[in-house]
Amino acid sequence: MTGTAPRPFGLLAELTYRCPLACAYCSNPIELARYDDELSTSDWQRVFAEAADLGVLQCHLSGGEPLLRRDLPELVRTANDLGMYTNLVTSAIGLSRPRALGLREAGLDHVQVSVQADEPATSDRIAGIRSFERKIEACRLVRELGWPLTVNVVLHRQNIDRVAEIVTLVEELQADRVELANTQYYGWAWKNREALLPSREQLDRAEEIVTAARDRLAGRMEIVHVLPDYYSRYPKPCMGGWAQRQLTVAPDGHALPCPAAQTLPLPPASVRDASLADIWTSAPLFTAYRGNDWMQDPCRSCDRKEIDLGGCRCQAFQLTGDAAATDPVCHLSPDHHLVDDAVTTANDRGGPVDVELVPRPHR
């Protein structure tokens, strides 16, 4: 049953899709030019106020690269004044000392830096530009200025064999938390799936290394390890449930239940046209898959439907063309062969770099 709409606690504010990097695993939309008409400072300030009224407690400032917004300190200050915990999700390109000091003065609470690998050549190749050294310098600056530091490393076929070295690097950077998250196949990552999907052998070896590191670093550094959906027996509950806990606002003002939902064939909802409260409670994009009334079999009759909530709607649509279908990563899905075929191909192939990456364009 759908019931009353819950109150969200997290807002992902995608301030811009412009980015100096060209990561081939980027989950941002492929048609980036559609998002050039970005919300103004006052628009975002209104969105933050409406989010706070909805009950949002965490404001994640992301992109693209949010540092490309000159008004970032002003937006941080607004969110901070509204009582929200602010987290900057950044490539760290452009995080100079003056910029960092301005953000700290504005009240920024936390910084999350993306790193592509543990050494310059591989990291720069994956990022599409020479950036590794600047990222490391930025991480050290974050720690010097007293912020909590999360390092995010998207794992895939091109870097997963270096996971031990990646953990060592993050430990040396004195990060509080590291996210070792396997690629989600949307946007540019979908175009590059064949080059990015790791083999079972790679995954098993990485999991052993991460488990040992988690035991060794317990109490010193939190390690979050997200396994790829394609190798799971059951799907993950998408975003903790569709339009249950979090929402995203894209650079052009479109509000989404999850960052990939712009692909779904439902009427768009924009903060330019309606309040965030109205969108959250009644926009078709938010209500269509809230609860479980929408479910088809096998989800409808499955005793796990309140656990995995049918899996990811965007992944189901991308793989099957039906957003209400059971997520094909589930072994009970009638479309599970679509995932099996991709996994078989990944395990039959050779080394990690035998398929050329298609880079995301610089913007």
GROMACS .gro file of C-alpha atoms in nm:
model
  363
    1MET     CA    1   0.000   0.000   0.000
    2THR     CA    2   0.115   0.353  -0.067
    3GLY     CA    3  -0.015   0.534   0.243
    4THR     CA    4   0.095   0.885   0.340
    5ALA     CA    5   0.414   1.014   0.184
    6PRO     CA    6   0.707   0.988   0.429
    7ARG     CA    7   0.927   1.286   0.502
    8PRO     CA    8   1.265   1.289   0.324
    9PHE     CA    9   1.582   1.344   0.524
   10GLY     CA   10   1.836   1.384   0.240
   11LEU     CA   11   1.859   1.624  -0.056
   12LEU     CA   12   2.111   1.570  -0.335
   13ALA     CA   13   2.152   1.914  -0.490
   14GLU     CA   14   2.318   1.862  -0.829
   15LEU     CA   15   2.423   2.222  -0.876
   16THR     CA   16   2.575   2.176  -1.222
   17TYR     CA   17   2.666   1.897  -1.462
   18ARG     CA   18   2.972   2.091  -1.577
   19CYS     CA   19   3.287   1.904  -1.477
   20PRO     CA   20   3.660   1.924  -1.557
   21LEU     CA   21   3.689   1.546  -1.553
   22ALA     CA   22   3.587   1.300  -1.824
   23CYS     CA   23   3.524   0.985  -1.620
   24ALA     CA   24   3.392   0.700  -1.831
   25TYR     CA   25   3.181   0.570  -1.540
   26CYS     CA   26   2.998   0.901  -1.485
   27SER     CA   27   2.629   0.847  -1.406
   28ASN     CA   28   2.525   1.197  -1.514
   29PRO     CA   29   2.292   1.218  -1.817
   30ILE     CA   30   2.447   1.170  -2.160
   31GLU     CA   31   2.262   1.467  -2.313
   32LEU     CA   32   2.437   1.724  -2.096
   33ALA     CA   33   2.341   2.025  -2.310
   34ARG     CA   34   1.980   1.987  -2.192
   35TYR     CA   35   2.090   2.100  -1.845
   36ASP     CA   36   2.271   2.423  -1.936
   37ASP     CA   37   1.990   2.642  -1.798
   38GLU     CA   38   2.093   2.607  -1.434
   39LEU     CA   39   1.894   2.724  -1.136
   40SER     CA   40   1.995   3.064  -1.005
   41THR     CA   41   2.128   3.131  -0.657
   42SER     CA   42   1.787   3.248  -0.540
   43ASP     CA   43   1.620   2.943  -0.694
   44TRP     CA   44   1.849   2.710  -0.500
   45GLN     CA   45   1.799   2.908  -0.181
   46ARG     CA   46   1.422   2.866  -0.218
   47VAL     CA   47   1.466   2.493  -0.285
   48PHE     CA   48   1.679   2.457   0.029
   49ALA     CA   49   1.417   2.637   0.237
   50GLU     CA   50   1.141   2.416   0.098
   51ALA     CA   51   1.354   2.107   0.163
   52ALA     CA   52   1.411   2.211   0.523
   53ASP     CA   53   1.035   2.260   0.565
   54LEU     CA   54   0.986   1.904   0.436
   55GLY     CA   55   1.217   1.772   0.707
   56VAL     CA   56   1.543   1.738   0.512
   57LEU     CA   57   1.842   1.727   0.746
   58GLN     CA   58   2.128   1.657   0.505
   59CYS     CA   59   2.215   1.865   0.198
   60HIS     CA   60   2.467   1.703  -0.037
   61LEU     CA   61   2.612   1.957  -0.280
   62SER     CA   62   2.713   1.770  -0.592
   63GLY     CA   63   2.728   1.777  -0.971
   64GLY     CA   64   2.918   1.754  -1.205
   65GLU     CA   65   3.161   1.968  -1.013
   66PRO     CA   66   2.989   2.199  -0.762
   67LEU     CA   67   3.306   2.408  -0.721
   68LEU     CA   68   3.232   2.550  -1.068
   69ARG     CA   69   2.941   2.741  -0.911
   70ARG     CA   70   3.076   3.078  -0.792
   71ASP     CA   71   2.784   3.104  -0.551
   72LEU     CA   72   2.877   2.782  -0.369
   73PRO     CA   73   2.975   2.955  -0.042
   74GLU     CA   74   2.647   3.145  -0.045
   75LEU     CA   75   2.453   2.823  -0.098
   76VAL     CA   76   2.646   2.649   0.179
   77ARG     CA   77   2.567   2.937   0.414
   78THR     CA   78   2.197   2.919   0.328
   79ALA     CA   79   2.175   2.545   0.392
   80ASN     CA   80   2.374   2.583   0.712
   81ASP     CA   81   2.148   2.864   0.837
   82LEU     CA   82   1.848   2.637   0.772
   83GLY     CA   83   1.997   2.377   1.005
   84MET     CA   84   2.099   2.124   0.742
   85TYR     CA   85   2.423   1.925   0.755
   86THR     CA   86   2.618   2.017   0.442
   87ASN     CA   87   2.839   1.778   0.248
   88LEU     CA   88   3.046   1.883  -0.054
   89VAL     CA   89   3.077   1.600  -0.309
   90THR     CA   90   3.366   1.704  -0.531
   91SER     CA   91   3.645   1.603  -0.766
   92ALA     CA   92   3.849   1.857  -0.564
   93ILE     CA   93   3.969   2.022  -0.884
   94GLY     CA   94   3.949   2.388  -0.791
   95LEU     CA   95   3.957   2.338  -0.415
   96SER     CA   96   4.228   2.596  -0.354
   97ARG     CA   97   4.314   2.715  -0.005
   98PRO     CA   98   4.123   3.045  -0.045
   99ARG     CA   99   3.818   2.859  -0.179
  100ALA     CA  100   3.835   2.607   0.104
  101LEU     CA  101   3.866   2.880   0.368
  102GLY     CA  102   3.561   3.055   0.222
  103LEU     CA  103   3.358   2.735   0.238
  104ARG     CA  104   3.467   2.669   0.595
  105GLU     CA  105   3.367   3.021   0.694
  106ALA     CA  106   3.027   2.963   0.529
  107GLY     CA  107   2.971   2.660   0.753
  108LEU     CA  108   3.047   2.358   0.532
  109ASP     CA  109   3.039   2.046   0.750
  110HIS     CA  110   3.198   1.767   0.545
  111VAL     CA  111   3.395   1.704   0.226
  112GLN     CA  112   3.383   1.397   0.003
  113VAL     CA  113   3.658   1.373  -0.259
  114SER     CA  114   3.652   1.136  -0.554
  115VAL     CA  115   3.974   0.953  -0.637
  116GLN     CA  116   3.999   0.727  -0.940
  117ALA     CA  117   4.294   0.505  -0.840
  118ASP     CA  118   4.597   0.488  -0.611
  119GLU     CA  119   4.866   0.610  -0.851
  120PRO     CA  120   4.887   0.894  -1.102
  121ALA     CA  121   4.893   0.714  -1.439
  122THR     CA  122   4.583   0.500  -1.383
  123SER     CA  123   4.393   0.771  -1.197
  124ASP     CA  124   4.462   1.030  -1.467
  125ARG     CA  125   4.369   0.789  -1.746
  126ILE     CA  126   4.034   0.710  -1.584
  127ALA     CA  127   3.964   1.076  -1.498
  128GLY     CA  128   4.055   1.190  -1.848
  129ILE     CA  129   4.290   1.465  -1.726
  130ARG     CA  130   4.598   1.500  -1.509
  131SER     CA  131   4.435   1.538  -1.171
  132PHE     CA  132   4.574   1.284  -0.923
  133GLU     CA  133   4.826   1.510  -0.752
  134ARG     CA  134   4.573   1.791  -0.714
  135LYS     CA  135   4.327   1.550  -0.556
  136ILE     CA  136   4.583   1.430  -0.305
  137GLU     CA  137   4.678   1.788  -0.217
  138ALA     CA  138   4.310   1.873  -0.171
  139CYS     CA  139   4.254   1.575   0.060
  140ARG     CA  140   4.544   1.692   0.277
  141LEU     CA  141   4.402   2.044   0.280
  142VAL     CA  142   4.063   1.911   0.392
  143ARG     CA  143   4.226   1.734   0.687
  144GLU     CA  144   4.443   2.038   0.771
  145LEU     CA  145   4.133   2.258   0.792
  146GLY     CA  146   3.964   2.015   1.028
  147TRP     CA  147   3.687   1.878   0.810
  148PRO     CA  148   3.580   1.514   0.821
  149LEU     CA  149   3.704   1.353   0.499
  150THR     CA  150   3.536   1.083   0.293
  151VAL     CA  151   3.722   0.947  -0.007
  152ASN     CA  152   3.502   0.793  -0.275
  153VAL     CA  153   3.651   0.545  -0.520
  154VAL     CA  154   3.424   0.401  -0.788
  155LEU     CA  155   3.543   0.045  -0.849
  156HIS     CA  156   3.535  -0.124  -1.188
  157ARG     CA  157   3.736  -0.352  -1.412
  158GLN     CA  158   3.999  -0.084  -1.471
  159ASN     CA  159   4.102  -0.032  -1.105
  160ILE     CA  160   3.958  -0.307  -0.885
  161ASP     CA  161   4.280  -0.510  -0.894
  162ARG     CA  162   4.445  -0.222  -0.704
  163VAL     CA  163   4.198  -0.215  -0.416
  164ALA     CA  164   4.464  -0.301  -0.155
  165GLU     CA  165   4.678  -0.010  -0.271
  166ILE     CA  166   4.372   0.216  -0.280
  167VAL     CA  167   4.295   0.136   0.085
  168THR     CA  168   4.658   0.205   0.176
  169LEU     CA  169   4.643   0.544   0.003
  170VAL     CA  170   4.321   0.642   0.181
  171GLU     CA  171   4.470   0.532   0.512
  172GLU     CA  172   4.774   0.752   0.449
  173LEU     CA  173   4.540   1.044   0.377
  174GLN     CA  174   4.387   0.990   0.723
  175ALA     CA  175   4.035   0.978   0.583
  176ASP     CA  176   3.752   0.913   0.824
  177ARG     CA  177   3.563   0.709   0.569
  178VAL     CA  178   3.618   0.548   0.232
  179GLU     CA  179   3.345   0.442  -0.007
  180LEU     CA  180   3.452   0.160  -0.236
  181ALA     CA  181   3.143   0.154  -0.453
  182ASN     CA  182   3.123  -0.061  -0.763
  183THR     CA  183   2.993   0.116  -1.071
  184GLN     CA  184   2.621   0.167  -1.121
  185TYR     CA  185   2.544   0.135  -1.490
  186TYR     CA  186   2.365   0.454  -1.587
  187GLY     CA  187   2.466   0.745  -1.810
  188TRP     CA  188   2.822   0.711  -1.941
  189ALA     CA  189   2.878   0.400  -1.731
  190TRP     CA  190   2.604   0.228  -1.931
  191LYS     CA  191   2.782   0.315  -2.255
  192ASN     CA  192   3.103   0.172  -2.107
  193ARG     CA  193   2.960  -0.132  -1.931
  194GLU     CA  194   3.166  -0.383  -2.128
  195ALA     CA  195   3.488  -0.205  -2.032
  196LEU     CA  196   3.387  -0.154  -1.667
  197LEU     CA  197   3.208  -0.468  -1.545
  198PRO     CA  198   3.461  -0.674  -1.344
  199SER     CA  199   3.493  -1.051  -1.341
  200ARG     CA  200   3.385  -1.274  -1.054
  201GLU     CA  201   3.749  -1.351  -0.980
  202GLN     CA  202   3.828  -0.980  -0.949
  203LEU     CA  203   3.531  -0.925  -0.719
  204ASP     CA  204   3.610  -1.219  -0.492
  205ARG     CA  205   3.972  -1.113  -0.455
  206ALA     CA  206   3.869  -0.752  -0.380
  207GLU     CA  207   3.613  -0.862  -0.122
  208GLU     CA  208   3.875  -1.062   0.067
  209ILE     CA  209   4.107  -0.762   0.072
  210VAL     CA  210   3.834  -0.523   0.185
  211THR     CA  211   3.715  -0.759   0.460
  212ALA     CA  212   4.069  -0.788   0.598
  213ALA     CA  213   4.117  -0.410   0.579
  214ARG     CA  214   3.787  -0.346   0.755
  215ASP     CA  215   3.894  -0.571   1.043
  216ARG     CA  216   4.239  -0.410   1.063
  217LEU     CA  217   4.109  -0.051   1.054
  218ALA     CA  218   3.803  -0.097   1.277
  219GLY     CA  219   3.759   0.210   1.493
  220ARG     CA  220   4.002   0.413   1.281
  221MET     CA  221   3.840   0.435   0.938
  222GLU     CA  222   3.497   0.332   0.817
  223ILE     CA  223   3.503   0.126   0.497
  224VAL     CA  224   3.185   0.110   0.292
  225HIS     CA  225   3.199  -0.158   0.022
  226VAL     CA  226   2.915  -0.164  -0.231
  227LEU     CA  227   2.909  -0.476  -0.448
  228PRO     CA  228   2.784  -0.457  -0.807
  229ASP     CA  229   2.416  -0.532  -0.857
  230TYR     CA  230   2.493  -0.761  -1.147
  231TYR     CA  231   2.655  -1.020  -0.919
  232SER     CA  232   2.382  -1.014  -0.652
  233ARG     CA  233   2.117  -1.281  -0.607
  234TYR     CA  234   1.863  -1.020  -0.501
  235PRO     CA  235   1.845  -0.648  -0.588
  236LYS     CA  236   1.916  -0.366  -0.346
  237PRO     CA  237   1.623  -0.151  -0.229
  238CYS     CA  238   1.654   0.153  -0.453
  239MET     CA  239   1.747   0.459  -0.245
  240GLY     CA  240   1.595   0.288   0.058
  241GLY     CA  241   1.262   0.280  -0.125
  242TRP     CA  242   1.125   0.490  -0.408
  243ALA     CA  243   1.060   0.846  -0.284
  244GLN     CA  244   1.085   0.733   0.076
  245ARG     CA  245   1.393   0.899   0.221
  246GLN     CA  246   1.580   1.111  -0.032
  247LEU     CA  247   1.529   1.327  -0.338
  248THR     CA  248   1.747   1.486  -0.604
  249VAL     CA  249   1.719   1.822  -0.775
  250ALA     CA  250   1.904   1.843  -1.108
  251PRO     CA  251   2.085   2.159  -1.230
  252ASP     CA  252   1.786   2.267  -1.441
  253GLY     CA  253   1.540   2.227  -1.154
  254HIS     CA  254   1.395   1.886  -1.231
  255ALA     CA  255   1.316   1.700  -0.910
  256LEU     CA  256   1.383   1.327  -0.904
  257PRO     CA  257   1.333   1.039  -0.660
  258CYS     CA  258   1.684   0.922  -0.754
  259PRO     CA  259   1.962   1.068  -0.970
  260ALA     CA  260   1.889   0.838  -1.268
  261ALA     CA  261   1.511   0.887  -1.276
  262GLN     CA  262   1.519   1.142  -1.559
  263THR     CA  263   1.526   0.842  -1.795
  264LEU     CA  264   1.181   0.716  -1.694
  265PRO     CA  265   0.876   0.773  -1.919
  266LEU     CA  266   0.682   0.977  -1.662
  267PRO     CA  267   0.585   1.347  -1.661
  268PRO     CA  268   0.879   1.555  -1.535
  269ALA     CA  269   0.850   1.758  -1.218
  270SER     CA  270   1.035   2.088  -1.184
  271VAL     CA  271   1.091   2.318  -0.888
  272ARG     CA  272   1.046   2.603  -1.137
  273ASP     CA  273   0.678   2.506  -1.168
  274ALA     CA  274   0.580   2.366  -0.827
  275SER     CA  275   0.691   2.362  -0.467
  276LEU     CA  276   0.912   2.080  -0.346
  277ALA     CA  277   0.635   1.973  -0.105
  278ASP     CA  278   0.380   1.939  -0.385
  279ILE     CA  279   0.628   1.749  -0.600
  280TRP     CA  280   0.724   1.513  -0.317
  281THR     CA  281   0.366   1.432  -0.220
  282SER     CA  282   0.183   1.424  -0.553
  283ALA     CA  283   0.404   1.436  -0.866
  284PRO     CA  284   0.355   1.115  -1.072
  285LEU     CA  285   0.731   1.067  -1.090
  286PHE     CA  286   0.739   1.041  -0.710
  287THR     CA  287   0.415   0.850  -0.649
  288ALA     CA  288   0.433   0.594  -0.931
  289TYR     CA  289   0.653   0.344  -0.745
  290ARG     CA  290   0.611   0.453  -0.384
  291GLY     CA  291   0.492   0.160  -0.174
  292ASN     CA  292   0.417  -0.169  -0.350
  293ASP     CA  293   0.078  -0.136  -0.525
  294TRP     CA  294   0.260  -0.098  -0.859
  295MET     CA  295   0.437  -0.432  -0.834
  296GLN     CA  296   0.399  -0.710  -1.087
  297ASP     CA  297   0.473  -1.076  -1.023
  298PRO     CA  298   0.709  -1.218  -0.916
  299CYS     CA  299   0.758  -0.913  -0.689
  300ARG     CA  300   0.389  -0.886  -0.596
  301SER     CA  301   0.379  -1.236  -0.444
  302CYS     CA  302   0.738  -1.244  -0.315
  303ASP     CA  303   0.804  -1.254   0.060
  304ARG     CA  304   1.101  -1.020   0.003
  305LYS     CA  305   0.898  -0.736  -0.145
  306GLU     CA  306   0.923  -0.533   0.177
  307ILE     CA  307   1.299  -0.597   0.189
  308ASP     CA  308   1.428  -0.513  -0.158
  309LEU     CA  309   1.114  -0.321  -0.267
  310GLY     CA  310   1.135  -0.457  -0.621
  311GLY     CA  311   1.488  -0.327  -0.674
  312CYS     CA  312   1.586  -0.036  -0.897
  313ARG     CA  313   1.317   0.113  -1.123
  314CYS     CA  314   1.571   0.289  -1.344
  315GLN     CA  315   1.771  -0.030  -1.392
  316ALA     CA  316   1.454  -0.225  -1.470
  317PHE     CA  317   1.356   0.030  -1.733
  318GLN     CA  318   1.703   0.049  -1.884
  319LEU     CA  319   1.732  -0.328  -1.922
  320THR     CA  320   1.371  -0.419  -2.010
  321GLY     CA  321   1.191  -0.102  -2.123
  322ASP     CA  322   0.937  -0.150  -1.840
  323ALA     CA  323   0.996   0.055  -1.525
  324ALA     CA  324   0.747  -0.163  -1.332
  325ALA     CA  325   0.929  -0.486  -1.415
  326THR     CA  326   1.118  -0.683  -1.153
  327ASP     CA  327   1.476  -0.560  -1.145
  328PRO     CA  328   1.657  -0.808  -1.373
  329VAL     CA  329   1.944  -0.849  -1.127
  330CYS     CA  330   1.702  -1.060  -0.918
  331HIS     CA  331   1.745  -1.428  -0.997
  332LEU     CA  332   1.364  -1.462  -0.990
  333SER     CA  333   1.314  -1.205  -1.266
  334PRO     CA  334   1.197  -1.343  -1.604
  335ASP     CA  335   1.452  -1.102  -1.755
  336HIS     CA  336   1.745  -1.219  -1.544
  337HIS     CA  337   1.914  -1.358  -1.857
  338LEU     CA  338   1.992  -0.997  -1.957
  339VAL     CA  339   2.218  -0.964  -1.655
  340ASP     CA  340   2.352  -1.318  -1.684
  341ASP     CA  341   2.461  -1.249  -2.042
  342ALA     CA  342   2.655  -0.938  -1.938
  343VAL     CA  343   2.821  -1.125  -1.651
  344THR     CA  344   2.914  -1.415  -1.878
  345THR     CA  345   3.076  -1.176  -2.123
  346ALA     CA  346   3.271  -1.007  -1.843
  347ASN     CA  347   3.403  -1.341  -1.718
  348ASP     CA  348   3.492  -1.470  -2.065
  349ARG     CA  349   3.702  -1.165  -2.152
  350GLY     CA  350   4.069  -1.101  -2.096
  351GLY     CA  351   4.241  -0.831  -1.893
  352PRO     CA  352   4.104  -0.509  -1.744
  353VAL     CA  353   4.192  -0.277  -2.031
  354ASP     CA  354   4.107  -0.485  -2.337
  355VAL     CA  355   3.805  -0.268  -2.424
  356GLU     CA  356   3.853   0.103  -2.490
  357LEU     CA  357   3.668   0.347  -2.263
  358VAL     CA  358   3.439   0.613  -2.412
  359PRO     CA  359   3.513   0.925  -2.202
  360ARG     CA  360   3.248   1.166  -2.083
  361PRO     CA  361   3.299   1.498  -2.266
  362HIS     CA  362   3.465   1.782  -2.076
  363ARG     CA  363   3.221   2.065  -2.000
   0.00000   0.00000   0.00000
